[in-house]
Coordinates of C-alpha atoms and ligand atoms in Angstrom, one line a residue:
X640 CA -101.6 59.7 7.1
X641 CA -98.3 60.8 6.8
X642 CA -96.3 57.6 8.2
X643 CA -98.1 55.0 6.6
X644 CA -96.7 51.8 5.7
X645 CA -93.9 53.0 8.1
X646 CA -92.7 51.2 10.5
X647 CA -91.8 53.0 14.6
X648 CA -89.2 51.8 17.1
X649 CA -90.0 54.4 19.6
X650 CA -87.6 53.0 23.4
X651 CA -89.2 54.6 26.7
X652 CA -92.4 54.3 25.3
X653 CA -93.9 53.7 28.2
X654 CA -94.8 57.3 29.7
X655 CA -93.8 61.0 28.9
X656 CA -92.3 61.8 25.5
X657 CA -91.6 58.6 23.9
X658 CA -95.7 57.7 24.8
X659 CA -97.1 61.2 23.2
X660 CA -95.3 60.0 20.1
X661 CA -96.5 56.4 19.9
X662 CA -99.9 57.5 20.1
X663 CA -99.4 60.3 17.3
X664 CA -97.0 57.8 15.3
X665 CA -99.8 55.3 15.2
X666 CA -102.8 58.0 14.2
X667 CA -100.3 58.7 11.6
X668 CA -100.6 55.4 10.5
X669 CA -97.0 53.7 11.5
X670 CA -96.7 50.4 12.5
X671 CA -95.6 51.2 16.3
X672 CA -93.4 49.7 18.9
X673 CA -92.6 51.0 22.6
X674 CA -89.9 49.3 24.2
X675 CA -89.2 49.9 28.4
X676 CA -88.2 48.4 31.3
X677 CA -91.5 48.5 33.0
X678 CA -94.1 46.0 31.6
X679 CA -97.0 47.4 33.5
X680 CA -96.4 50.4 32.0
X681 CA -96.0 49.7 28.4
X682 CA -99.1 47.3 28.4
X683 CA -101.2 50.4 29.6
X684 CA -100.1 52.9 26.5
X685 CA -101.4 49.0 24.2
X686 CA -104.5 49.5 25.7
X687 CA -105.3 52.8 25.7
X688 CA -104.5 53.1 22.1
X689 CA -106.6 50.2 21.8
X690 CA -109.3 51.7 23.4
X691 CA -108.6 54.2 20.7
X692 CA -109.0 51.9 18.1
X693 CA -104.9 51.9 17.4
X694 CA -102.9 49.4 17.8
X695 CA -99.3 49.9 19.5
X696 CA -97.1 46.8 20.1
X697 CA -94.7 46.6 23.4
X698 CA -91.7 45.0 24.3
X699 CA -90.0 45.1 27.5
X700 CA -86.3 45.8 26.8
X701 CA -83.3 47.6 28.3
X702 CA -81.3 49.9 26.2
X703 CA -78.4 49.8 28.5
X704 CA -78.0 45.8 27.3
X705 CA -76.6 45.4 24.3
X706 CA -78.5 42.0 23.4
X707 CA -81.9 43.4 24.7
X708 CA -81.3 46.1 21.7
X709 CA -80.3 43.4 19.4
X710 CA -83.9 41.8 20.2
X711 CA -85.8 44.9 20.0
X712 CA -84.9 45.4 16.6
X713 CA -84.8 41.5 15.7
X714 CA -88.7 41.4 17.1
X715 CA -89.7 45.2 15.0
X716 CA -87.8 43.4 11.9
X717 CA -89.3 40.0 12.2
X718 CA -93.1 41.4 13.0
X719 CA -93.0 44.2 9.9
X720 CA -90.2 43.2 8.0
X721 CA -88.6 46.4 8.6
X722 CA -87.7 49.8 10.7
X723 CA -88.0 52.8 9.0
X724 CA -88.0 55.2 12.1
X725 CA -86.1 54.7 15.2
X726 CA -86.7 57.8 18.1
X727 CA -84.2 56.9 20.6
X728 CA -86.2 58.7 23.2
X729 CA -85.1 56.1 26.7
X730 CA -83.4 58.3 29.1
X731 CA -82.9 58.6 33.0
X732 CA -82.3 61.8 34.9
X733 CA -80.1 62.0 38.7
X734 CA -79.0 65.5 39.7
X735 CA -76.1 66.3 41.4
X736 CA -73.1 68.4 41.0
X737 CA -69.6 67.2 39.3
X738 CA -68.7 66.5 43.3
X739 CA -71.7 65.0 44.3
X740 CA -71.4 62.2 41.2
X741 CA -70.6 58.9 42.3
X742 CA -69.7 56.3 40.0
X743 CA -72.7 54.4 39.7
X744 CA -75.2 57.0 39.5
X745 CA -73.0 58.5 36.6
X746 CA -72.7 54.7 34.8
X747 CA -76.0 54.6 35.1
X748 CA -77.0 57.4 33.2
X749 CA -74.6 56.8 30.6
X750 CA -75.7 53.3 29.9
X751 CA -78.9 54.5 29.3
X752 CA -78.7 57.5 27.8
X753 CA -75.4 57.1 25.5
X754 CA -74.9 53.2 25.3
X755 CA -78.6 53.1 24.5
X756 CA -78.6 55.5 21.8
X757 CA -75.5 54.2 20.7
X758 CA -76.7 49.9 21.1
X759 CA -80.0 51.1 19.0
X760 CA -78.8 52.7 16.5
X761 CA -75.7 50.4 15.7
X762 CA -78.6 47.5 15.1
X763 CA -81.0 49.6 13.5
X764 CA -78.8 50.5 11.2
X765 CA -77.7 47.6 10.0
X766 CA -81.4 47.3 8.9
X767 CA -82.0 50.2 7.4
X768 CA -78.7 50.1 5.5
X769 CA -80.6 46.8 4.0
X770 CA -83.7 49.3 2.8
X771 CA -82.3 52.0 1.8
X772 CA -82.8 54.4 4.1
X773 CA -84.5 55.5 7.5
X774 CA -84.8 57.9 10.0
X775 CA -83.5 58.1 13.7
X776 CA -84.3 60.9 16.4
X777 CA -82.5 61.3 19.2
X778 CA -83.5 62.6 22.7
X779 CA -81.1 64.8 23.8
X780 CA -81.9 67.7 26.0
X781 CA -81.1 71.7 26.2
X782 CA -78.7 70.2 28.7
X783 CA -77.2 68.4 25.3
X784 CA -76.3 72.0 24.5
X785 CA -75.5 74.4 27.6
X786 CA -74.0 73.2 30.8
X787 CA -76.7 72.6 33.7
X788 CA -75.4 73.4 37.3
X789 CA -76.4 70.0 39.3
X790 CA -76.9 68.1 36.4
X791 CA -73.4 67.1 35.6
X792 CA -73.5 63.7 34.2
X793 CA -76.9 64.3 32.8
X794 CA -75.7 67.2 30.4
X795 CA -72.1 65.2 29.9
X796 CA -74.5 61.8 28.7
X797 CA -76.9 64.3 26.3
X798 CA -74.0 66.6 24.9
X799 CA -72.7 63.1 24.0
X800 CA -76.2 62.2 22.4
X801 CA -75.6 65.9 20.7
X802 CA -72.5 64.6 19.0
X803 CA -73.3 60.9 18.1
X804 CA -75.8 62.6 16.5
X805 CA -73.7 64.6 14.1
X806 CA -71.6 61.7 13.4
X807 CA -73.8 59.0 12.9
X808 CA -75.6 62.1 10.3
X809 CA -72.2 62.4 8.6
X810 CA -72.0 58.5 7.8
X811 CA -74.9 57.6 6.5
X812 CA -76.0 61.0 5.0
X813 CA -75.2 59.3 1.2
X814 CA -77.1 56.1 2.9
X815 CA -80.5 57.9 2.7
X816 CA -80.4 57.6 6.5
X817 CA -81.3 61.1 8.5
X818 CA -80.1 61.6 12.0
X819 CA -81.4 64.5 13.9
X820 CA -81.3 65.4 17.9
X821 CA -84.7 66.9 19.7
X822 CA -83.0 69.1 22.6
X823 CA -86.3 69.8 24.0
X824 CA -86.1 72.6 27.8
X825 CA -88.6 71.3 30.6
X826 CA -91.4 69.3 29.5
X827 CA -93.8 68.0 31.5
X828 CA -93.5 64.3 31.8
X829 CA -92.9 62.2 35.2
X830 CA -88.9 62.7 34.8
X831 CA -89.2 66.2 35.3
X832 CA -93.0 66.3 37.3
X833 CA -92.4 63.1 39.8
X834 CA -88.4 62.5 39.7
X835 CA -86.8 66.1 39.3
X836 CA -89.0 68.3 40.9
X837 CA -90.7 65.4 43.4
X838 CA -87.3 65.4 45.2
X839 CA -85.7 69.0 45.7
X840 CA -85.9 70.6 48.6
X841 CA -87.9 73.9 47.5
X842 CA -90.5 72.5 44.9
X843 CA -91.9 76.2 44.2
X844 CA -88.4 78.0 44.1
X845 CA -87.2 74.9 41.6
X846 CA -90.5 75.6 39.4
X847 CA -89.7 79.4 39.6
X848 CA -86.3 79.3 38.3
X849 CA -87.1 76.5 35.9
X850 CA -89.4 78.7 34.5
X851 CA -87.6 81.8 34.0
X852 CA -85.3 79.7 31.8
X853 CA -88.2 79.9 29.3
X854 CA -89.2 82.8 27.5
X855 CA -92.3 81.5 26.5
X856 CA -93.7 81.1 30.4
X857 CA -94.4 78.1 30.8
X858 CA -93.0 74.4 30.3
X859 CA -93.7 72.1 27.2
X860 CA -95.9 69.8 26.9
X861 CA -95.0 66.2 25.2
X862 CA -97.5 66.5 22.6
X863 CA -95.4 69.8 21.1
X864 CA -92.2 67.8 21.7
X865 CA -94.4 64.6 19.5
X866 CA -95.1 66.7 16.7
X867 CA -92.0 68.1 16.7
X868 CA -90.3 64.2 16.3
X869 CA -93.1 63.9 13.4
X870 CA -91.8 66.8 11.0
X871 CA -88.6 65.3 11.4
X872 CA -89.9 61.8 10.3
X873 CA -91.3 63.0 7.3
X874 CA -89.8 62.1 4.1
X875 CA -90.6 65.7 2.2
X876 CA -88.0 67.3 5.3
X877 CA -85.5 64.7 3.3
X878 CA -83.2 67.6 3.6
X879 CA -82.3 67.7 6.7
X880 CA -79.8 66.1 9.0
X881 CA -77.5 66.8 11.7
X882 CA -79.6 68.9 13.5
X883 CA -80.2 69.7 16.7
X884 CA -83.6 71.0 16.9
X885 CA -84.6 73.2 20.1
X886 CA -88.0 72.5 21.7
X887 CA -87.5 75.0 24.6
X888 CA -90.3 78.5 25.2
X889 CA -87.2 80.3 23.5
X890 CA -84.6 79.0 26.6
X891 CA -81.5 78.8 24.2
X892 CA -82.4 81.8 22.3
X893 CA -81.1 83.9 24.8
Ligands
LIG496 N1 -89.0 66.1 30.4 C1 -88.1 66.9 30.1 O1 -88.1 68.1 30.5 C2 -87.0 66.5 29.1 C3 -86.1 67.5 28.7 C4 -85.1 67.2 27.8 C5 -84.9 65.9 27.4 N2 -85.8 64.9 27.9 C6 -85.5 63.5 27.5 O2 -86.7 63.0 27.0 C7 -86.6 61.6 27.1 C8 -87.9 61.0 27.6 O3 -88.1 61.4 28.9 P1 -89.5 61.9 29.5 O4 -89.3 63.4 29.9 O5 -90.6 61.5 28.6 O6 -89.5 61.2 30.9 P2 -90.1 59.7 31.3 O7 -91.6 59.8 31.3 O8 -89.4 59.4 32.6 O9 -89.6 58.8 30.2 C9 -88.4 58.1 30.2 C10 -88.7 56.7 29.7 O10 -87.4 56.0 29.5 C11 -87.6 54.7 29.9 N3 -86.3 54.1 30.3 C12 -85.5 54.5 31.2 N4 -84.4 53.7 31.3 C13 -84.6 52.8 30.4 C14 -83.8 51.6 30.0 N5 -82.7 51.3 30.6 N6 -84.3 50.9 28.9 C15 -85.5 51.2 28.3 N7 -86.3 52.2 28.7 C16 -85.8 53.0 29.7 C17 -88.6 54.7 31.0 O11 -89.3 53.5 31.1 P3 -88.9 52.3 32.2 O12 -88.6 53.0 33.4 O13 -90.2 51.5 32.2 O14 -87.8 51.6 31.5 C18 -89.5 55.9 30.6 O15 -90.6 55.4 29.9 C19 -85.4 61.3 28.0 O16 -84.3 60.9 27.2 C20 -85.1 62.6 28.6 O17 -83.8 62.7 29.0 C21 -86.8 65.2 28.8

């Protein structure tokens, strides 16, 4: 049990990433909550797991509000007196070129992607400042890393996650808080399966050249992408921080 007595804020819980986790997270023995948007969604991840004989908690909360962030850590606090892990893992995906971008769709991933990293973290925090410590993931992307044609606001909102990341790091590294980034290539969750892929024009030539971004031949799964968000977790990797760890078949290698 290598998270017990440790307490999980896991937002976009719900599906994909943040879900693999929870469910790994809580056979690890953390105390668990998923936050989302989507109630139907979270109270289907509390029943599998309790189907599995876990327990995962949900609340339904926005990342891109300020105050709903406030809550979500007010409810993880006042249920388990504490957060020791925060994965900031909420995130929404629109392609389009730098042209293409209007406003809203680029507000839009911005207050979820950066704001909500950014609204999370500035109340967790706060908490953990109170323990003594903690340890925050963020969700950034390859696309946090390398510039994406057609996903111009998308890599602009992670390559800020990328550097938040290194600054929030820098300020609390004597805080015994860690900070790290996950920049994980194409995994296959609904953002990439149903959203990304579910609306190009030339599903098979998309898949292709996804693919051929990827050394390793294939796309990730979200349980590599869950352990991954584990080792960082783990109090004996106390070392590091500031990283941005690569979870891509070998994609930024080249
Ligand atoms: N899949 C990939 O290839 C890939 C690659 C690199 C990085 N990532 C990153 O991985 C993270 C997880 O994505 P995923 O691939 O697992 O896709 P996903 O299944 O679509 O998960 C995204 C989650 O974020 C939640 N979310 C979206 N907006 C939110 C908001 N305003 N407040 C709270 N929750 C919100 C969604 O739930 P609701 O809609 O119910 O709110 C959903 O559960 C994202 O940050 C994504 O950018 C994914």
């Amino acid at each position: 049990m290598q998270l017990a007595n440790k307490t999980a804020l896991i937002t976009g819980g719900g599906t994909g990433i943040g879900k693999e986790t929870a469910f790994l997270f809580a056979r690890e023995g953390a105390n668990v909550i998923i936050t989302g948007r989507r109630e139907a969604k979270l109270k289907e991840v509390a029943e599998e797991a309790k189907r599995e004989g876990l327990t995962i908690d949900y609340l339904v909360s926005d990342v891109s509000n300020e105050e709903s962030c406030k809550r979500a850590v007010g409810y993880a606090v006042g249920k388990y007196g504490r957060i020791d892990i925060l994965f900031n893992n909420a995130g929404v995906l629109f392609a389009g070129t730098t042209h293409e971008t209007d406003a809203k769709t680029w507000e839009t991933i911005f207050d979820t992607n950066v704001k909500g990293t950014f609204f999370m973290s500035k109340y967790a925090i706060q908490n953990m400042l109170e323990n003594g410590g903690g340890s925050i993931v963020n969700n950034s992307s390859v696309g946090g890393l390398n510039g994406f044609p057609g996903l111009a606001a998308y890599t602009a909102s992670k390559g800020a996650v990328t550097l938040l990341t290194k600054t929030m790091a820098i300020e609390y590294a004597d805080k015994g808080i860690k900070v790290n980034a996950i920049c994980p290539g194409t995994i296959e969750t609904p953002m990439v399966v149903d959203e990304f892929l579910g609306k190009v024009e030339d599903r098979t030539a998309a898949e292709q050249f996804l693919l051929s971004l990827h050394p390793i031949g294939r796309f990730g799964k979200p349980r590599e992408v869950a352990h991954t968000v584990l080792f960082l977790c783990d109090d004996n990797v106390g070392f590091m921080t500031g990283n941005m760890i690569s979870i891509d078949g070998g994609w930024n290698a080249r």
